[in-house]
Short mmCIF file of C-alpha atoms in Angstrom, two decimals:
data_model
loop_
_atom_site.label_atom_id
_atom_site.label_comp_id
_atom_site.label_asym_id
_atom_site.label_seq_id
_atom_site.Cartn_x
_atom_site.Cartn_y
_atom_site.Cartn_z
CA MET A 297 77.49 120.04 95.10
CA ARG A 298 77.74 122.37 92.34
CA LEU A 299 81.49 121.27 91.66
CA PHE A 300 80.16 118.01 90.93
CA GLN A 301 78.19 119.11 88.41
CA THR A 302 81.38 120.45 85.97
CA ARG A 303 83.91 118.16 85.14
CA PHE A 304 86.19 119.33 88.06
CA GLY A 305 83.93 116.91 89.73
CA THR A 306 86.40 113.84 88.64
CA LEU A 307 88.77 116.10 90.29
CA ALA A 308 86.77 116.37 94.04
CA LEU A 309 85.97 112.42 93.51
CA GLY A 310 89.64 111.62 93.08
CA GLY A 311 90.60 113.70 96.03
CA ILE A 312 88.00 112.31 98.15
CA ILE A 313 89.52 108.86 97.62
CA PHE A 314 92.92 110.19 98.23
CA LEU A 315 92.12 111.88 101.26
CA ILE A 316 89.78 108.48 102.55
CA ILE A 317 92.84 105.84 101.73
CA SER A 318 95.65 108.62 103.37
CA LEU A 319 93.35 108.83 106.98
CA SER A 320 93.10 105.12 106.56
CA THR A 321 96.67 104.53 106.13
CA ARG A 322 97.29 107.14 108.94
CA LEU A 323 94.75 105.39 111.43
CA ILE A 324 96.06 101.97 110.63
CA LEU A 325 100.13 103.33 111.57
CA THR A 326 98.77 105.13 114.32
CA ILE A 327 97.54 101.87 115.57
CA THR A 328 100.30 100.43 114.78
CA ALA A 329 103.03 102.60 116.38
CA GLY A 330 101.02 102.53 119.64
CA ALA A 331 103.11 103.65 122.60
CA LEU A 332 106.15 104.80 120.60
CA ALA A 333 104.35 107.60 119.75
CA GLU A 334 103.12 108.45 123.42
CA LEU A 335 100.09 109.00 121.98
CA THR A 336 97.50 111.56 124.40
CA ILE A 337 94.23 112.77 123.05
CA GLY A 338 95.14 116.37 122.17
CA LYS A 339 98.52 114.43 120.25
CA VAL A 340 96.21 112.26 118.23
CA VAL A 341 94.27 115.59 117.00
CA LEU A 342 97.54 117.10 116.16
CA ILE A 343 98.15 113.98 114.44
CA PHE A 344 95.37 113.96 111.93
CA THR A 345 94.99 117.71 111.74
CA VAL A 346 98.84 118.31 110.46
CA GLY A 347 97.91 114.70 108.48
CA LEU A 348 94.89 115.99 106.95
CA PHE A 349 97.21 119.53 105.96
CA TYR A 350 99.87 117.61 104.49
CA ASP A 351 97.38 115.21 102.56
CA VAL A 352 95.40 118.08 100.93
CA ILE A 353 98.98 119.80 99.89
CA THR A 354 99.88 116.55 98.37
CA PHE A 355 96.66 116.07 96.38
CA CYS A 356 96.97 119.43 94.91
CA TYR A 357 100.43 119.05 93.94
CA PHE A 358 99.47 115.86 92.18
CA ALA A 359 96.04 117.47 90.85
CA ALA A 360 97.68 120.52 89.38
CA PRO A 361 98.60 118.91 85.71
CA ALA A 362 95.41 116.76 85.84
CA ALA A 363 93.33 120.43 86.60
CA LEU A 364 95.24 122.18 83.99
CA ALA A 365 94.13 119.58 81.31
CA LEU A 366 90.50 119.33 82.63
CA PHE A 367 91.10 123.04 82.06
CA LEU A 368 91.80 123.04 78.50
CA LEU A 369 90.02 120.22 77.19
CA PRO A 370 86.95 121.41 75.04
CA ASN A 371 83.49 120.79 75.70
CA ARG A 372 83.29 119.00 72.44
CA TRP A 373 85.46 116.37 73.36
CA THR A 374 83.95 115.06 76.88
CA PRO A 375 81.35 113.17 75.95
CA SER A 376 83.22 111.08 73.31
CA TRP A 377 84.13 107.60 74.30
CA TRP A 378 87.69 107.98 72.69
CA SER A 379 87.97 111.04 75.58
CA ARG A 380 86.11 109.39 78.66
CA GLY A 381 88.26 106.04 77.90
CA PRO A 382 91.69 107.31 78.70
CA ALA A 383 89.84 109.47 81.55
CA ALA A 384 89.05 106.13 82.94
CA ALA A 385 91.83 104.35 82.52
CA VAL A 386 93.93 106.97 84.24
CA TYR A 387 91.08 107.03 86.98
CA PHE A 388 91.84 103.15 87.39
CA ILE A 389 95.06 103.25 87.49
CA THR A 390 95.25 106.10 89.91
CA ILE A 391 93.11 104.29 92.75
CA PHE A 392 95.47 101.28 91.74
CA LEU A 393 98.73 103.35 92.53
CA LEU A 394 96.95 104.82 95.57
CA LEU A 395 96.37 101.77 97.00
CA PHE A 396 100.09 99.99 96.43
CA ASN A 397 101.13 103.23 97.88
CA ALA A 398 99.51 102.36 101.39
CA CYS A 399 100.54 99.02 101.67
CA ALA A 400 104.40 100.00 100.64
CA GLU A 401 103.82 102.76 103.30
CA TRP A 402 102.82 100.12 106.21
CA LEU A 403 105.04 97.85 104.83
CA PHE A 404 107.75 99.93 104.61
CA TRP A 405 106.81 101.81 108.43
CA ASP A 406 107.13 97.72 109.60
CA GLU A 407 110.55 97.46 108.70
CA PHE A 408 111.65 101.41 109.19
CA GLY A 409 109.54 103.03 111.47
CA THR A 410 108.95 105.80 109.43
CA ARG A 411 107.32 107.31 106.25
CA PHE A 412 108.97 107.60 103.20
CA ASN A 413 112.68 108.87 103.20
CA PHE A 414 115.87 108.32 101.71
CA VAL A 415 115.76 104.74 101.94
CA ALA A 416 112.82 104.41 99.76
CA VAL A 417 114.78 106.33 97.27
CA ASP A 418 117.33 103.86 97.28
CA TYR A 419 114.91 101.48 96.72
CA LEU A 420 113.38 103.30 93.70
CA VAL A 421 116.96 103.70 91.80
CA TYR A 422 117.25 99.79 92.45
CA THR A 423 114.38 98.65 91.67
CA THR A 424 115.21 95.24 90.19
CA GLU A 425 116.95 94.26 93.48
CA VAL A 426 114.35 95.49 95.24
CA ILE A 427 111.56 93.91 93.29
CA LYS A 428 112.92 90.76 93.35
CA ASN A 429 113.38 90.71 97.23
CA ILE A 430 109.90 91.82 98.38
CA ARG A 431 108.69 88.47 95.68
CA GLU A 432 110.88 86.47 97.67
CA SER A 433 109.96 88.03 101.60
CA TYR A 434 106.23 88.72 100.49
CA PRO A 435 103.13 86.94 99.06
CA PHE A 436 103.57 89.77 96.20
CA THR A 437 100.85 87.71 94.01
CA THR A 438 98.09 87.87 96.58
CA ILE A 439 99.14 91.72 97.41
CA LEU A 440 98.62 92.65 93.96
CA VAL A 441 95.34 90.71 93.14
CA SER A 442 93.91 92.06 96.44
CA ILE A 443 94.98 95.67 95.55
CA GLY A 444 93.53 94.91 92.08
CA VAL A 445 90.17 93.38 93.29
CA LEU A 446 89.73 96.65 96.07
CA THR A 447 90.65 98.93 92.99
CA ALA A 448 88.03 97.17 90.76
CA GLY A 449 85.53 97.84 93.80
CA ILE A 450 85.93 101.34 94.16
CA PHE A 451 86.13 102.01 90.56
CA ALA A 452 82.53 100.10 89.94
CA ALA A 453 81.67 102.31 92.87
CA THR A 454 82.42 105.57 91.47
CA TRP A 455 82.53 104.99 87.92
CA ARG A 456 79.06 106.41 87.14
CA PRO A 457 79.49 109.61 89.34
CA PHE A 458 83.07 110.31 87.35
CA VAL A 459 81.93 109.82 84.13
CA ARG A 460 78.49 112.19 84.54
CA ALA A 461 81.32 114.94 85.96
CA PHE A 462 83.78 114.31 83.05
CA SER A 463 80.80 114.58 80.28
CA CYS A 464 79.73 118.02 81.98
CA PRO A 465 79.71 121.03 79.66
CA THR A 466 81.41 123.32 81.79
CA SER A 467 82.15 126.79 80.68
CA ARG A 468 85.24 128.39 81.05
CA LYS A 469 84.70 130.16 83.83
CA ALA A 470 83.84 127.53 86.16
CA ARG A 471 86.91 125.53 85.10
CA LEU A 472 89.62 128.43 85.49
CA VAL A 473 88.08 128.76 89.24
CA PRO A 474 88.89 125.52 90.36
CA LEU A 475 92.20 125.12 88.38
CA LEU A 476 93.36 128.86 90.16
CA ALA A 477 92.50 127.43 93.56
CA ILE A 478 94.29 124.20 93.14
CA THR A 479 97.30 126.19 91.65
CA LEU A 480 97.79 128.69 94.71
CA VAL A 481 97.20 125.96 97.04
CA ALA A 482 100.21 124.13 95.55
CA THR A 483 102.20 126.78 94.86
CA GLY A 484 101.94 128.69 98.45
CA ALA A 485 102.95 125.38 100.02
CA LEU A 486 106.09 125.10 97.40
CA ILE A 487 107.10 128.19 98.62
CA PHE A 488 105.85 128.80 102.44
CA ILE A 489 105.96 125.23 103.51
CA ASP A 490 109.26 123.86 105.38
CA ASP A 491 108.83 120.08 106.75
CA ASP A 492 110.46 121.62 109.74
CA ASP A 493 107.73 124.06 110.06
CA PHE A 494 105.22 121.25 111.13
CA GLN A 495 107.14 119.34 113.88
CA ILE A 496 104.12 118.71 116.25
CA SER A 497 106.25 117.02 119.32
CA LYS A 498 109.32 116.25 120.30
CA ASN A 499 108.07 112.32 119.75
CA TYR A 500 109.56 110.90 116.43
CA TYR A 501 106.98 108.84 115.51
CA ALA A 502 104.26 111.07 116.37
CA ASN A 503 105.95 113.67 113.48
CA GLU A 504 106.29 111.01 111.30
CA LEU A 505 102.39 110.14 111.38
CA SER A 506 101.42 113.79 111.06
CA HIS A 507 103.09 113.50 107.35
CA ASN A 508 102.26 112.31 104.14
CA GLY A 509 103.93 109.25 102.67
CA ILE A 510 104.08 110.38 99.24
CA TYR A 511 104.88 114.44 99.96
CA SER A 512 107.64 112.67 102.37
CA LEU A 513 108.99 110.27 99.10
CA VAL A 514 108.63 113.64 96.78
CA ASP A 515 110.53 115.77 99.54
CA ALA A 516 113.63 113.33 100.04
CA PHE A 517 114.28 113.00 96.34
CA GLU A 518 114.76 116.62 96.48
CA ASP A 519 117.03 116.76 99.99
CA ASN A 520 118.21 113.20 100.00
CA VAL A 521 119.88 114.00 103.35
CA LEU A 522 119.06 113.22 106.92
CA ASP A 523 118.67 115.91 109.66
CA TYR A 524 121.86 115.72 111.94
CA ASP A 525 119.97 116.85 115.13
CA GLN A 526 117.08 114.69 114.42
CA TYR A 527 118.83 111.13 113.57
CA TYR A 528 122.09 111.49 115.92
CA LEU A 529 122.50 112.41 119.46
CA LYS A 530 124.80 115.72 120.27
CA ARG A 531 126.83 116.85 123.21
CA ASP A 532 129.02 119.91 123.71
CA PRO A 533 132.19 119.62 121.85
CA ALA A 534 135.13 120.04 124.21
CA ALA A 535 133.45 117.65 126.34
CA VAL A 536 133.54 114.78 123.87
CA PHE A 537 137.04 115.93 122.92
CA SER A 538 138.03 116.21 126.85
CA ARG A 539 136.77 112.71 127.46
CA LEU A 540 137.62 110.97 123.91
CA ARG A 541 141.31 111.76 123.55
CA PRO A 542 142.37 109.79 126.42
CA LEU A 543 140.76 107.15 125.46
CA VAL A 544 142.49 106.66 121.79
CA LEU A 545 145.72 107.82 123.28
CA ASP A 546 147.75 104.64 123.17
CA HIS A 547 151.15 103.85 125.03
CA ASN A 548 152.85 104.00 121.24
CA ALA A 549 150.74 107.07 120.21
CA ARG A 550 151.22 110.95 120.47
CA PHE A 551 148.80 113.83 119.68
CA ILE A 552 149.97 115.96 116.58
CA VAL A 553 148.21 118.64 117.56
CA PRO A 554 146.09 120.05 120.84
CA GLY A 555 142.66 121.03 121.40
CA LEU A 556 139.72 119.17 119.23
CA ASP A 557 141.94 116.48 117.59
CA ILE A 558 142.25 113.25 118.25
CA ARG A 559 145.18 112.89 114.96
CA ARG A 560 147.85 110.76 116.25
CA HIS A 561 150.93 109.52 115.33
CA ILE A 562 151.13 105.80 116.16
CA THR A 563 155.35 103.94 116.11
CA ALA A 564 154.75 100.45 115.13
CA GLU A 565 156.23 97.75 117.67
CA GLY A 566 157.75 94.95 115.58
CA ALA A 567 158.82 94.46 111.80
CA GLU A 568 156.15 95.15 108.91
CA ARG A 569 154.81 91.96 108.35
CA ARG A 570 153.60 91.23 104.20
CA LEU A 571 150.24 88.56 105.11
CA ASN A 572 148.00 88.09 102.59
CA VAL A 573 144.71 89.77 104.39
CA VAL A 574 141.26 88.61 103.80
CA LEU A 575 138.22 91.10 105.03
CA ILE A 576 134.97 89.49 105.48
CA VAL A 577 132.08 92.00 105.52
CA VAL A 578 128.51 90.10 106.02
CA GLU A 579 125.34 91.66 105.05
CA SER A 580 122.10 91.55 107.90
CA LEU A 581 124.41 89.50 110.32
CA SER A 582 123.54 91.19 113.93
CA ALA A 583 124.67 90.45 117.00
CA GLU A 584 121.21 88.78 117.72
CA PHE A 585 122.32 85.90 115.45
CA LEU A 586 124.93 85.04 117.14
CA GLY A 587 125.68 82.17 120.12
CA VAL A 588 128.49 84.42 121.24
CA TYR A 589 125.81 87.11 121.85
CA ARG A 590 123.56 83.92 123.83
CA ASN A 591 121.58 83.21 120.91
CA GLN A 592 120.11 79.80 121.62
CA ALA A 593 119.37 78.76 118.23
CA HIS A 594 122.68 77.65 116.94
CA LEU A 595 122.49 79.49 113.99
CA THR A 596 126.34 80.27 114.01
CA PRO A 597 128.52 77.30 115.51
CA ASN A 598 131.60 77.95 113.26
CA LEU A 599 131.64 81.98 113.88
CA ASP A 600 130.84 81.14 117.71
CA ALA A 601 134.15 78.93 117.48
CA LEU A 602 135.73 81.48 116.20
CA ALA A 603 135.10 83.93 118.56
CA ALA A 604 136.69 81.87 121.28
CA GLN A 605 140.03 81.53 119.40
CA SER A 606 140.51 84.72 117.77
CA LEU A 607 140.74 88.46 118.76
CA PHE A 608 136.92 89.35 119.40
CA PHE A 609 135.77 92.93 119.73
CA ASP A 610 132.46 92.76 121.71
CA ASN A 611 132.06 96.46 122.05
CA LEU A 612 131.43 97.58 118.69
CA TYR A 613 127.97 99.54 117.69
CA ALA A 614 126.46 99.89 113.98
CA THR A 615 127.18 103.49 112.30
CA GLY A 616 123.82 102.92 110.64
CA THR A 617 121.19 101.05 109.12
CA ARG A 618 122.54 100.02 105.79
CA THR A 619 125.39 98.17 104.85
CA ASP A 620 127.09 101.22 102.76
CA ARG A 621 127.21 102.62 106.52
CA GLY A 622 129.42 99.92 107.73
CA LEU A 623 131.55 99.69 104.37
CA GLU A 624 132.28 103.57 104.93
CA ALA A 625 133.48 102.97 108.56
CA THR A 626 135.63 99.87 107.56
CA THR A 627 137.12 101.13 104.39
CA LEU A 628 137.14 105.13 106.02
CA SER A 629 137.63 104.49 109.10
CA ILE A 630 135.17 107.66 109.75
CA PRO A 631 132.21 108.29 112.11
CA PRO A 632 128.65 108.40 110.99
CA THR A 633 128.39 111.19 108.89
CA PRO A 634 124.84 112.96 108.29
CA GLY A 635 122.68 112.20 105.32
CA ARG A 636 124.54 109.59 102.52
CA ALA A 637 127.11 107.76 103.00
CA VAL A 638 130.42 108.39 101.29
CA ILE A 639 130.23 105.67 99.71
CA LYS A 640 127.00 107.02 97.84
CA ARG A 641 128.35 110.38 97.08
CA PRO A 642 130.07 111.79 94.13
CA ASN A 643 133.88 113.05 94.08
CA ASN A 644 134.53 109.73 96.55
CA ALA A 645 137.41 108.50 94.11
CA ASN A 646 141.17 108.49 95.75
CA MET A 647 140.23 109.12 99.46
CA PHE A 648 142.46 108.04 102.02
CA THR A 649 141.35 104.43 102.22
CA LEU A 650 141.85 101.08 103.73
CA MET A 651 142.95 99.50 100.34
CA ASN A 652 145.16 102.77 99.65
CA GLN A 653 147.18 101.60 102.49
CA PHE A 654 147.30 98.41 101.33
CA GLN A 655 148.47 99.65 98.04
CA ARG A 656 150.77 102.15 98.74
CA ARG A 657 152.85 98.91 100.30
CA GLY A 658 152.41 97.09 96.97
CA TYR A 659 149.26 95.01 97.79
CA ASP A 660 146.87 94.23 94.80
CA THR A 661 143.33 95.08 96.27
CA LYS A 662 139.95 93.75 94.91
CA PHE A 663 136.42 94.03 96.09
CA LEU A 664 134.15 90.51 95.96
CA TYR A 665 130.95 91.17 95.89
CA GLY A 666 127.96 88.04 95.54
CA GLY A 667 125.52 90.41 93.90
CA PHE A 668 125.50 93.12 91.31
CA GLY A 669 128.13 96.00 92.91
CA TYR A 670 126.24 98.89 90.98
CA PHE A 671 123.87 98.69 93.91
CA ASP A 672 124.75 100.91 96.74
CA ASN A 673 127.08 102.71 94.09
CA MET A 674 129.65 100.07 95.24
CA ASN A 675 131.78 99.45 92.37
CA ASN A 676 132.02 103.01 91.68
CA TYR A 677 133.25 103.68 95.04
CA PHE A 678 135.88 100.20 95.28
CA ALA A 679 137.28 100.77 91.87
CA GLY A 680 137.55 104.75 92.10
CA ASN A 681 139.94 103.88 95.34
CA GLY A 682 142.09 101.06 93.36
CA ALA A 683 140.40 98.26 94.00
CA GLU A 684 139.77 95.46 91.12
CA ILE A 685 136.14 94.36 90.89
CA VAL A 686 134.61 91.21 90.79
CA ASP A 687 130.82 90.87 91.33
CA ARG A 688 128.53 88.17 90.13
CA ALA A 689 128.03 89.88 86.61
CA VAL A 690 131.92 88.35 86.72
CA LEU A 691 130.92 84.65 87.98
CA THR A 692 130.59 82.07 85.24
CA GLY A 693 127.37 79.84 84.94
CA ASP A 694 129.27 76.81 86.90
CA GLU A 695 130.62 78.78 89.83
CA ILE A 696 127.19 79.46 90.89
CA THR A 697 124.89 76.88 93.06
CA PHE A 698 122.47 79.37 94.59
CA ALA A 699 121.67 82.72 94.09
CA ASN A 700 118.67 85.28 94.86
CA ALA A 701 117.79 88.65 94.43
CA TRP A 702 120.80 90.28 96.68
CA GLY A 703 123.10 87.81 94.92
CA VAL A 704 125.19 84.14 94.89
CA CYS A 705 125.49 82.46 98.08
CA ASP A 706 128.28 83.06 100.84
CA GLU A 707 130.03 79.60 99.55
CA ASP A 708 129.47 80.23 95.87
CA LEU A 709 131.81 83.90 96.63
CA TYR A 710 134.20 82.04 99.21
CA ARG A 711 135.24 79.52 96.46
CA ARG A 712 135.56 82.31 94.03
CA THR A 713 137.89 84.31 96.03
#
């Protein structure tokens, strides 16, 4: 190809590697999704066709700065080692990052069944905790070494054509054409392409497979919300409220207004009691681990015993997949909200919260957390709503008997409480 006889052959080589890695990733994820994607021959063709489209667009986005640099680089500089050396380093690092991203995509899909989304954005924001957790959960060193070896192999196999293309004297006209082509594709995609335009199926997994992980990650950065129609079930509001109002109405309550509204005035029975209240919220303790939900491993004997001796609600359902959703529901008494949890949104201070109700009655309210409370914006939210913060940063060394990436053990936190 004539392109490989110009310095833009380096970008062409990088593009081929990018497309091969993207294709391989999509193939592996498609096999992993299996029956969940409800695959047919036609759907598979669509997944890989639209996927190639996204891959090309993604490559053009990231290739545009490199194309500009190659356009501006004088011919007299490219044969020198002080120019070829940095170019080779960038080439090696790019291959490594592409392979690392492919591995990360597979692990993310295995955990969440989706391409990168707002959860991945959070992972990048809270890098320290996430990296520590990954190192504790996966053979991180082995993964990095394997990626490094594979990177070195690809680099060794393609190094000569890369250097040869980079060193080729290239006229300004020969440089201008590929620069314009890449810029036009990237600009056109930026202006005209919307993810919603390329929903190839009503099947969620099939749509995710047709996307590009890097593209999805950048899109999540720009628009860090969830599509309500995609992630939440909907019914006619009138039908919902006609069923909901009788369900929430109790003998000691009356509705404040008629219609699509469930606000109620509730008359308390008996005198108010000023008791000390400890509300314990446990992360990642799914019902499947509890003996009371027929788990046979006897992992939670004390909780199982408490369930038999207490007021136990067994018809509660999750409001989301993250801890911040549980905290949102517990402290604000609101149903799931589309996009980000209120805890992580701006202007979330001085709200009508559970803490607020206790504070109005003269209580001191504290938020105790075994990790660092800046994670998921928890400290900001609870402090903004009047709670004193006690997190890992406050605990002294002699108070901690065990800790990992997510914080101290529960026993240490209970002792401090």
